[in-house]
Coordinates of N, CA, C and O in Angstrom, one line a residue:
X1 N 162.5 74.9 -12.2 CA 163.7 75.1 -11.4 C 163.6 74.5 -10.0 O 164.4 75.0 -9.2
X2 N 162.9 73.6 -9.5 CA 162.7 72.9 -8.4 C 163.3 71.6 -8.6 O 163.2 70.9 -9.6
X3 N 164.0 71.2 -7.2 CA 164.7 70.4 -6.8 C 163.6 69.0 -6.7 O 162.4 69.1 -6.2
X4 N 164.1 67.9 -7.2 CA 163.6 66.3 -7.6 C 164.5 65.3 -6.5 O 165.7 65.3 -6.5
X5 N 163.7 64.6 -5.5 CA 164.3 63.4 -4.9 C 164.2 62.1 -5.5 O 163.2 61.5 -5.7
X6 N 165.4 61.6 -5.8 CA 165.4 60.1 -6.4 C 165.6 59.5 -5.6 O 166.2 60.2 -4.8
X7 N 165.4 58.1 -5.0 CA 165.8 57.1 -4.7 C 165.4 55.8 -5.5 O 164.4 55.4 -6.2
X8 N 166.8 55.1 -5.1 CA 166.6 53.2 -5.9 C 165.8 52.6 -4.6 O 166.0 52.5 -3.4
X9 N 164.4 52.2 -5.9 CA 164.0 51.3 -4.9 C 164.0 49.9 -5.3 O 163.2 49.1 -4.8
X10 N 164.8 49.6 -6.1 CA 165.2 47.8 -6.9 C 166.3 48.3 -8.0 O 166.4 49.4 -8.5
X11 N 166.9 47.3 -8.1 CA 167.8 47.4 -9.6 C 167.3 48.1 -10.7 O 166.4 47.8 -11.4
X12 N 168.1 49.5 -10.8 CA 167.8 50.2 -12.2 C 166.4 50.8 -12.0 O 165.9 51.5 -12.9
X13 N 165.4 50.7 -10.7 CA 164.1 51.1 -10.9 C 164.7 52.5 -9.9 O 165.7 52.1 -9.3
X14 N 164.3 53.9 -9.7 CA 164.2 54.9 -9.1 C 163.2 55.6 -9.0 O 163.0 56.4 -9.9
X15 N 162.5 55.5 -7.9 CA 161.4 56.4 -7.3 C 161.6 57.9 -7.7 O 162.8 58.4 -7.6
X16 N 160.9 58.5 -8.1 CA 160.9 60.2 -7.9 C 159.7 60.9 -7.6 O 158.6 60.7 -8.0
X17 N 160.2 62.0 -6.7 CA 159.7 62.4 -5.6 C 159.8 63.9 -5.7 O 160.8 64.6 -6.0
X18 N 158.4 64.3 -5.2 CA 159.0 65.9 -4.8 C 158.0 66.5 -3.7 O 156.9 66.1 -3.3
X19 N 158.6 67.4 -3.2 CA 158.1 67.1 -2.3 C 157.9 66.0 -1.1 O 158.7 65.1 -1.3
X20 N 157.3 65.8 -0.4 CA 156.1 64.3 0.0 C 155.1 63.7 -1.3 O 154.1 63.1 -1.2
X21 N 156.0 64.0 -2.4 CA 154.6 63.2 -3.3 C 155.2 62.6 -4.4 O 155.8 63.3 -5.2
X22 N 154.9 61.1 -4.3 CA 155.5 60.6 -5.2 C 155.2 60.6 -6.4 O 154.0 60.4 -6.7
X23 N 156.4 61.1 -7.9 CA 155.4 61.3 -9.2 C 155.3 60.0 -9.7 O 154.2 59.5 -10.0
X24 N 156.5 59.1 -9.8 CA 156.8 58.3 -10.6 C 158.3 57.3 -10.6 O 159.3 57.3 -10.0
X25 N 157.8 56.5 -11.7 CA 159.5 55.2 -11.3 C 160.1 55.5 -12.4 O 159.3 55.6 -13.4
X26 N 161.3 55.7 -12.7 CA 162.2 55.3 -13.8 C 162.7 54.4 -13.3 O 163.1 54.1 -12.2
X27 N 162.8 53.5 -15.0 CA 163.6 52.4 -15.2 C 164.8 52.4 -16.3 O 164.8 52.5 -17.5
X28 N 166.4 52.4 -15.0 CA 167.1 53.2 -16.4 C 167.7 51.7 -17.6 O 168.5 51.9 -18.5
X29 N 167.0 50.3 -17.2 CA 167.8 49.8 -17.7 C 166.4 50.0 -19.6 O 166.4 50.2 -20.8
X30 N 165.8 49.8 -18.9 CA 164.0 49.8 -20.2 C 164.0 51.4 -21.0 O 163.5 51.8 -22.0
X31 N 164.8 52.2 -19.8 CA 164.8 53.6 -20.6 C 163.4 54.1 -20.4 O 163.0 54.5 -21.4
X32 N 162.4 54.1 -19.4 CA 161.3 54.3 -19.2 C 160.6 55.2 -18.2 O 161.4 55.2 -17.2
X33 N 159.8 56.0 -18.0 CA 159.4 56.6 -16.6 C 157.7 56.4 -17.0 O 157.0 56.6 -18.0
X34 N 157.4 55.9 -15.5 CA 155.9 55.5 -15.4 C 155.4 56.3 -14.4 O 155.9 56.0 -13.2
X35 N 154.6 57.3 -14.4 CA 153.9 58.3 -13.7 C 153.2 57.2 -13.0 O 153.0 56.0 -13.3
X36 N 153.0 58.2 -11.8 CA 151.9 57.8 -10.9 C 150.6 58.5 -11.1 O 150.4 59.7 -11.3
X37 N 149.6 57.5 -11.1 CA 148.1 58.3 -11.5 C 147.8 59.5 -9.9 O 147.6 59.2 -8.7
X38 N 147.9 60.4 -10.4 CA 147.2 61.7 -10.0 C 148.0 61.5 -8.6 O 147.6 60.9 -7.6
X39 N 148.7 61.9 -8.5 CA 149.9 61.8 -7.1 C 149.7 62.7 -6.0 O 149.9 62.4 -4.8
X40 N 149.3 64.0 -6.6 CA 148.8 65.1 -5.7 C 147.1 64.8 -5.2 O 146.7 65.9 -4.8
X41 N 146.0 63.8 -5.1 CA 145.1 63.1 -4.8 C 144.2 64.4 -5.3 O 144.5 65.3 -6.1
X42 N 143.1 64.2 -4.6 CA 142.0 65.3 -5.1 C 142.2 66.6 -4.7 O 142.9 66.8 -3.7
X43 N 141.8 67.4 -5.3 CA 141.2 68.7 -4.3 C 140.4 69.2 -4.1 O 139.7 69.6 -5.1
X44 N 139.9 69.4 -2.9 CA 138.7 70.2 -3.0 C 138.3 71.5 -3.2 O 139.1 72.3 -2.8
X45 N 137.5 71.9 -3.6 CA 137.1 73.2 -4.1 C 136.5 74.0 -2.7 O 135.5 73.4 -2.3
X46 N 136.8 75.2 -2.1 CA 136.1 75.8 -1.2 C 135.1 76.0 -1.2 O 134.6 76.2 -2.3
X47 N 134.2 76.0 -0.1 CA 132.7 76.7 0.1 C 132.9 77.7 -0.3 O 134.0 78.4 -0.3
X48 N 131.8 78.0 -0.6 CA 131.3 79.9 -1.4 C 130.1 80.2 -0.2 O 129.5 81.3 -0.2

């Protein structure tokens, strides 16, 4: 139930976004969506 930012960043290609973090491009002419590898970067685990 969370809100998605699209923007065109070329013909038919659209960035999506949530947040500050980009997931991925759709391509609506190929009918395609290409994830971004690991978009949210690492995390680290706390000291104990």
């Amino acid at each position: 139930g969370q809100r998605l930012g699209i923007t065109e960043v070329d013909d038919a290609i659209w960035l999506v976004s949530f947040m500050h973090y980009d997931l991925g491009y759709i391509d609506l002419e190929q009918r395609t969506l290409q994830t971004i590898d690991n978009p949210f970067g690492t995390r680290l685990s706390p000291m104990s």
